[in-house]
Coordinates of C-alpha atoms and ligand atoms in Angstrom, one line a residue:
X2 CA -33.1 2.1 -7.3
X3 CA -31.4 1.4 -10.7
X4 CA -28.9 -1.4 -10.8
X5 CA -25.2 -0.6 -10.9
X6 CA -23.3 -1.3 -14.1
X7 CA -21.8 -4.7 -12.9
X8 CA -25.3 -6.0 -12.3
X9 CA -26.5 -4.6 -15.7
X10 CA -23.8 -6.6 -17.4
X11 CA -25.2 -9.8 -16.0
X12 CA -28.9 -9.0 -16.0
X13 CA -29.1 -6.2 -18.5
X14 CA -32.2 -7.3 -20.3
X15 CA -34.4 -10.3 -19.5
X16 CA -35.8 -12.3 -22.3
X17 CA -39.3 -10.9 -22.4
X18 CA -40.5 -14.0 -24.3
X19 CA -39.3 -16.4 -21.6
X20 CA -41.9 -18.9 -20.6
X21 CA -39.5 -21.6 -19.4
X22 CA -37.5 -19.9 -16.7
X23 CA -34.3 -20.2 -18.7
X24 CA -31.7 -17.9 -17.1
X25 CA -30.1 -17.0 -20.4
X26 CA -31.6 -15.7 -23.6
X27 CA -31.9 -18.5 -26.2
X28 CA -30.7 -18.2 -29.8
X29 CA -33.9 -17.5 -31.8
X30 CA -32.4 -18.8 -35.0
X31 CA -35.4 -17.7 -37.1
X32 CA -35.4 -15.4 -40.2
X33 CA -39.2 -14.8 -40.0
X34 CA -42.1 -15.0 -37.5
X35 CA -45.6 -16.2 -38.1
X36 CA -48.5 -13.7 -37.6
X37 CA -51.5 -14.6 -35.4
X38 CA -54.0 -13.0 -37.9
X39 CA -54.4 -10.3 -40.5
X40 CA -52.7 -7.1 -39.5
X41 CA -51.4 -8.8 -36.3
X42 CA -47.9 -9.3 -35.1
X43 CA -46.2 -11.0 -32.1
X44 CA -43.9 -8.0 -32.1
X45 CA -41.5 -9.8 -34.4
X46 CA -42.0 -9.9 -38.2
X47 CA -38.6 -10.5 -39.9
X48 CA -35.2 -10.8 -38.3
X49 CA -33.6 -7.8 -40.2
X50 CA -36.2 -5.6 -38.4
X51 CA -35.9 -7.4 -35.0
X52 CA -35.0 -10.7 -33.5
X53 CA -35.6 -11.6 -29.8
X54 CA -32.0 -12.6 -29.1
X55 CA -30.6 -9.4 -30.8
X56 CA -33.3 -7.4 -29.0
X57 CA -32.1 -8.6 -25.6
X58 CA -28.5 -7.7 -26.5
X59 CA -29.5 -4.3 -27.8
X60 CA -31.5 -3.5 -24.6
X61 CA -28.4 -4.6 -22.6
X62 CA -26.0 -2.3 -24.5
X63 CA -28.5 0.6 -24.3
X64 CA -28.7 0.2 -20.5
X65 CA -24.9 0.0 -20.2
X66 CA -24.5 3.2 -22.2
X67 CA -27.6 4.9 -20.7
X68 CA -29.1 5.4 -24.1
X69 CA -32.7 5.2 -25.3
X70 CA -31.9 2.6 -28.0
X71 CA -29.0 0.5 -29.3
X72 CA -28.6 -1.2 -32.6
X73 CA -26.4 -4.4 -33.0
X74 CA -24.5 -4.6 -36.3
X75 CA -22.5 -7.3 -38.0
X76 CA -19.3 -5.4 -37.2
X77 CA -18.0 -2.0 -35.9
X78 CA -17.5 -0.9 -39.4
X79 CA -21.1 -1.7 -40.3
X80 CA -22.2 0.5 -37.5
X81 CA -19.9 3.3 -38.7
X82 CA -21.2 3.0 -42.2
X83 CA -24.8 3.4 -41.1
X84 CA -23.7 6.4 -39.0
X85 CA -22.2 8.1 -42.0
X86 CA -25.4 7.7 -43.9
X87 CA -26.8 10.5 -41.7
X88 CA -24.8 12.9 -43.8
X89 CA -25.0 14.0 -47.4
X90 CA -23.3 16.1 -50.1
X91 CA -21.7 19.3 -48.8
X92 CA -21.6 18.1 -45.2
X93 CA -18.5 18.1 -43.1
X94 CA -17.4 15.9 -40.2
X95 CA -14.7 16.9 -37.7
X96 CA -12.9 13.8 -36.5
X97 CA -10.1 12.9 -34.1
X98 CA -6.7 12.5 -35.7
X99 CA -5.3 9.0 -35.6
X100 CA -8.7 7.4 -35.5
X101 CA -9.0 3.6 -35.9
X102 CA -7.5 3.0 -39.4
X103 CA -10.7 1.4 -40.8
X104 CA -12.7 4.5 -39.8
X105 CA -10.3 6.7 -41.8
X106 CA -10.5 4.3 -44.8
X107 CA -14.3 4.5 -44.7
X108 CA -14.5 8.3 -44.3
X109 CA -11.8 9.0 -47.0
X110 CA -12.8 6.5 -49.6
X111 CA -16.5 5.7 -49.2
X112 CA -18.2 8.5 -47.3
X113 CA -16.2 11.0 -49.4
X114 CA -17.8 9.6 -52.5
X115 CA -21.1 11.0 -51.2
X116 CA -19.6 14.5 -51.1
X117 CA -19.0 14.4 -47.3
X118 CA -15.7 15.9 -46.2
X119 CA -13.8 15.0 -43.0
X120 CA -11.5 17.4 -41.1
X121 CA -9.0 15.5 -38.9
X122 CA -7.6 17.3 -35.8
X123 CA -6.7 16.6 -32.2
X124 CA -10.1 16.8 -30.6
X125 CA -8.4 17.0 -27.2
X126 CA -7.7 20.6 -28.3
X127 CA -11.2 22.2 -27.8
X128 CA -10.0 25.5 -29.3
X129 CA -8.9 23.8 -32.5
X130 CA -12.3 22.1 -32.7
X131 CA -14.1 25.4 -32.2
X132 CA -12.0 27.0 -34.9
X133 CA -12.6 24.2 -37.4
X134 CA -16.4 24.4 -37.3
X135 CA -17.9 25.9 -40.5
X136 CA -21.4 26.3 -41.8
X137 CA -21.0 22.9 -43.4
X138 CA -20.0 21.0 -40.3
X139 CA -22.7 18.7 -39.1
X140 CA -20.9 16.4 -36.6
X141 CA -17.9 15.8 -34.4
X142 CA -16.6 12.2 -34.3
X143 CA -14.4 11.5 -31.3
X144 CA -12.3 8.5 -30.5
X145 CA -10.9 8.7 -27.0
X146 CA -8.3 7.5 -26.2
X147 CA -7.2 7.3 -29.8
X148 CA -5.7 4.3 -31.5
X149 CA -2.7 3.8 -31.1
X150 CA -1.4 7.1 -29.8
X151 CA -3.8 7.4 -26.8
X152 CA -4.7 11.0 -27.3
X153 CA -7.5 11.9 -24.8
X154 CA -10.5 14.1 -25.5
X155 CA -12.7 15.7 -22.9
X156 CA -16.1 14.7 -24.2
X157 CA -18.0 17.1 -21.9
X158 CA -15.9 20.0 -23.2
X159 CA -16.5 19.1 -26.8
X160 CA -20.2 18.6 -26.1
X161 CA -20.5 22.3 -25.1
X162 CA -19.2 23.3 -28.5
X163 CA -21.5 20.9 -30.3
X164 CA -24.6 22.2 -28.4
X165 CA -23.7 25.8 -29.2
X166 CA -23.3 25.0 -32.9
X167 CA -26.0 22.4 -33.2
X168 CA -23.6 19.6 -34.1
X169 CA -24.1 15.9 -33.6
X170 CA -21.4 14.5 -31.2
X171 CA -20.6 10.8 -31.6
X172 CA -18.0 9.0 -29.5
X173 CA -16.3 5.7 -30.4
X174 CA -16.2 4.2 -26.9
X175 CA -14.6 0.9 -28.0
X176 CA -11.4 1.4 -25.9
X177 CA -12.8 2.5 -22.5
X178 CA -16.2 0.7 -22.6
X179 CA -19.1 1.9 -20.6
X180 CA -17.3 0.5 -17.5
X181 CA -14.9 3.5 -17.6
X182 CA -16.6 6.1 -19.8
X183 CA -20.3 6.7 -20.6
X184 CA -20.2 9.4 -23.3
X185 CA -24.0 10.0 -23.4
X186 CA -23.8 11.1 -19.7
X187 CA -21.0 13.5 -20.8
X188 CA -23.2 15.2 -23.4
X189 CA -22.6 13.0 -26.5
X190 CA -25.6 12.2 -28.8
X191 CA -24.5 8.8 -29.9
X192 CA -21.9 6.1 -29.1
X193 CA -20.3 3.7 -31.5
X194 CA -18.7 0.4 -30.5
X195 CA -16.7 -2.3 -32.1
X196 CA -18.4 -5.1 -30.1
X197 CA -15.7 -7.4 -31.5
X198 CA -13.4 -5.9 -28.8
X199 CA -14.1 -5.6 -25.1
X200 CA -17.9 -6.1 -25.2
X201 CA -17.7 -9.5 -26.9
X202 CA -14.4 -10.0 -25.2
X203 CA -13.4 -13.4 -26.4
X204 CA -11.9 -12.9 -29.9
X205 CA -14.6 -15.2 -31.2
X206 CA -17.2 -12.9 -32.9
X207 CA -17.5 -9.6 -34.8
X208 CA -20.1 -7.1 -33.7
X209 CA -20.8 -3.4 -33.7
X210 CA -23.2 -1.0 -32.0
X211 CA -24.7 2.4 -32.3
X212 CA -26.4 3.8 -29.2
X213 CA -28.6 6.8 -29.4
X214 CA -29.4 9.2 -26.5
X215 CA -32.7 10.5 -27.7
X216 CA -35.7 9.0 -29.6
X217 CA -35.5 11.3 -32.6
X218 CA -31.9 10.2 -33.5
X219 CA -32.7 6.6 -32.7
X220 CA -35.6 6.7 -35.2
X221 CA -33.3 8.0 -38.0
X222 CA -30.7 5.4 -37.2
X223 CA -33.3 2.6 -37.0
X224 CA -34.6 3.5 -40.4
X225 CA -31.1 3.3 -41.9
X226 CA -30.4 0.1 -39.9
X227 CA -33.4 -1.9 -41.2
X228 CA -32.8 -0.5 -44.7
X229 CA -29.1 -1.2 -45.0
X230 CA -29.4 -4.6 -43.3
X231 CA -26.0 -5.0 -41.7
X232 CA -27.6 -6.6 -38.6
X233 CA -26.0 -9.0 -36.1
X234 CA -27.1 -12.7 -36.4
X235 CA -29.0 -14.4 -33.6
X236 CA -26.0 -16.6 -32.8
X237 CA -23.5 -13.8 -32.7
X238 CA -26.0 -11.8 -30.6
X239 CA -26.0 -14.7 -28.1
X240 CA -22.2 -14.8 -28.0
X241 CA -21.9 -11.0 -27.5
X242 CA -24.6 -11.1 -24.8
X243 CA -22.7 -13.9 -23.0
X244 CA -19.5 -11.9 -23.3
X245 CA -21.0 -8.8 -21.8
X246 CA -22.0 -10.8 -18.6
X247 CA -18.3 -10.8 -17.6
X248 CA -17.4 -7.3 -18.9
X249 CA -17.1 -5.7 -15.5
X250 CA -14.8 -8.4 -14.0
X251 CA -12.8 -8.7 -17.2
X252 CA -12.2 -4.9 -17.3
X253 CA -11.1 -4.9 -13.6
X254 CA -8.5 -7.7 -14.2
X255 CA -7.4 -6.3 -17.6
X256 CA -6.7 -2.8 -16.0
X257 CA -4.8 -4.4 -13.1
X258 CA -2.7 -6.4 -15.5
X259 CA -2.1 -3.4 -17.9
X260 CA -1.0 -1.1 -15.1
X261 CA 1.6 -3.7 -13.9
X262 CA 2.8 -4.3 -17.5
X263 CA 3.0 -0.6 -18.4
X264 CA 5.0 0.0 -15.2
X265 CA 7.4 -2.8 -16.1
X266 CA 7.8 -1.7 -19.7
X267 CA 8.9 1.7 -18.5
X268 CA 11.9 0.1 -16.8
X269 CA 13.1 -1.9 -19.8
X270 CA 16.2 -0.5 -21.5
X271 CA 15.0 -1.3 -25.0
X272 CA 11.6 0.4 -24.5
X273 CA 11.9 4.1 -25.2
X274 CA 8.3 5.3 -24.4
X275 CA 5.1 3.8 -23.1
X276 CA 1.6 5.2 -23.7
X277 CA -1.0 4.0 -21.3
X278 CA -4.0 6.0 -20.3
X279 CA -4.4 4.3 -16.9
X280 CA -7.6 2.4 -17.6
X281 CA -8.5 -0.5 -19.8
X282 CA -6.0 -2.7 -21.5
X283 CA -4.4 -0.9 -24.4
X284 CA -0.7 0.0 -24.2
X285 CA 1.4 1.4 -27.0
X286 CA 5.2 1.4 -26.7
X287 CA 8.2 2.3 -28.8
X288 CA 11.2 0.1 -28.9
X289 CA 14.8 1.3 -29.5
X290 CA 15.0 0.0 -33.1
X291 CA 12.7 -1.5 -35.8
X292 CA 14.6 -4.8 -35.4
X293 CA 13.6 -5.0 -31.7
X294 CA 9.9 -4.4 -32.6
X295 CA 10.0 -7.1 -35.3
X296 CA 11.8 -9.5 -33.0
X297 CA 9.1 -9.1 -30.4
X298 CA 6.4 -10.0 -32.9
X299 CA 8.2 -13.2 -33.9
X300 CA 9.2 -14.2 -30.4
X301 CA 6.2 -13.8 -28.2
X302 CA 4.5 -17.0 -27.2
X303 CA 1.8 -16.4 -24.6
X304 CA 1.0 -13.0 -26.2
X305 CA -0.3 -13.6 -29.7
X306 CA 0.8 -11.5 -32.7
X307 CA -2.6 -10.8 -34.1
X308 CA -4.8 -7.9 -35.1
X309 CA -7.7 -6.9 -32.8
X310 CA -7.9 -6.1 -29.1
X311 CA -10.1 -6.3 -26.1
X312 CA -10.3 -10.1 -25.7
X313 CA -9.3 -12.4 -22.9
X314 CA -6.2 -13.3 -24.9
X315 CA -3.4 -10.8 -24.9
X316 CA -2.6 -9.7 -28.5
X317 CA 0.2 -7.6 -29.9
X318 CA 0.1 -5.7 -33.2
X319 CA 2.3 -3.6 -35.4
X320 CA 0.2 -0.6 -36.3
X321 CA 2.4 0.5 -39.2
X322 CA 1.8 -2.7 -41.1
X323 CA -1.6 -3.7 -39.8
X324 CA -4.3 -1.4 -38.4
X325 CA -2.9 1.8 -40.0
X326 CA -1.4 0.4 -43.2
X327 CA -4.1 2.4 -45.2
X328 CA -3.4 5.7 -43.5
X329 CA -1.3 7.9 -45.7
X330 CA 2.4 7.7 -44.6
X331 CA 2.8 11.4 -43.9
X332 CA -0.2 11.4 -41.6
X333 CA 1.0 8.2 -39.9
X334 CA 4.4 9.8 -39.3
X335 CA 2.9 13.0 -38.0
X336 CA 1.1 11.0 -35.3
X337 CA 4.2 9.0 -34.4
X338 CA 3.0 5.7 -35.9
X339 CA 6.4 4.3 -37.1
X340 CA 8.3 1.0 -37.4
X341 CA 9.3 1.0 -33.7
X342 CA 5.8 1.3 -32.3
X343 CA 4.0 -1.8 -31.0
X344 CA 0.5 -2.0 -29.6
X345 CA -0.4 -4.4 -26.9
X346 CA -3.9 -5.4 -25.9
X347 CA -3.6 -6.9 -22.4
X348 CA -5.8 -9.9 -21.6
X349 CA -6.8 -11.7 -18.4
X350 CA -3.8 -14.1 -18.2
X351 CA -1.5 -13.9 -15.2
X352 CA 0.4 -10.5 -15.4
X353 CA 3.7 -12.1 -14.4
X354 CA 3.5 -14.7 -17.2
X355 CA 2.8 -11.9 -19.7
X356 CA 5.8 -9.9 -18.4
X357 CA 8.0 -13.0 -18.6
X358 CA 6.9 -13.5 -22.2
X359 CA 7.6 -9.9 -23.2
X360 CA 10.9 -9.9 -21.3
X361 CA 12.1 -13.0 -23.3
X362 CA 10.8 -11.4 -26.6
X363 CA 12.7 -8.2 -25.9
X364 CA 16.1 -9.9 -25.1
Ligands
LIG22 C1 -12.0 -2.5 -34.3 C2 -12.4 -1.1 -34.2 C3 -13.4 -0.6 -35.0 C4 -14.0 -1.4 -36.1 O1 -14.8 -2.5 -35.6 P1 -14.9 -3.9 -36.4 O2 -15.7 -4.7 -35.4 O3 -13.5 -4.5 -36.6 O4 -15.5 -3.7 -37.7 C5 -13.8 0.7 -34.8 N1 -13.3 1.5 -33.9 C6 -12.3 1.1 -33.0 C7 -11.7 1.9 -32.0 C8 -11.9 -0.3 -33.2 O5 -10.9 -0.7 -32.4

């Protein structure tokens, strides 16, 4: 019987080169690998193609997402860049509105240069997605829940449309992680991760992943991967692999903390609305005034005012000035990303300490 996901996190992929009994995968800090003879290979030739530490990490992430292959990148944006190279002049991508700001920046400023257009809409509205598909549409890119407005998309529902119209369905699964959502099992073709967030989990390394469901797509992505070269280093692969060992227990604690904090925020008189999807650790909330929001950022002590999310340390950000600063103001406003909105990434500290810190900051 296949192992459950908590076990996969710890034992996802053994080091197939292990002759010592080491219980963890070593850092193979090698750029190149010697060949036994003419035309022969140990299976490793050059670390841009594959490295044993990265391979163990990739096999682990592929197992967690139930894909046939996973590629580990130097960041989530590197993974996104390679993904967009599947498309060319005249192609159209339908994407969730209020995507991660960096993804919008890439699609609108870099991918667009190659003649690829992006149509943004609320992918939670399946009828709107169906209506937006044209002969040029090649893919639907879904982030669920979205960042920071927590819009939810039913991946299975969108996958039906994609299958009918022969579109690639890609899901950014950074927020929920495979612990709470496995998009490939819901009909998606590929999954993207910022491994910098929950997978790595310790705010100490950048990483990104693309996971493919079937070998044909994996082969196309592998070709782009080795050609473009934005691969994860052996050391960062080791750190991410180590982070993943505790993913299941971190997510359990983070969700418990986040539920408690979201419930408490709803009772605070200076908090006007709270967006929390019920799982994982991302909470967006609106304060009564922009001053309150700015005061919180300057006053928190245990919670750190810093960009990023998904680590053991709780972080708070100001989307209007940080993650979404490059999103055009009218689009930002339309999604409710204004100067009263704060985004909290709940960590694994004691929930009562976090509440006390937020309480003092909101005074
Ligand atoms: C952070 C993030 C990214 C980009 O990942 P990096 O590792 O920062 O390059 C993409 N999508 C989502 C949802 C993110 O939170």
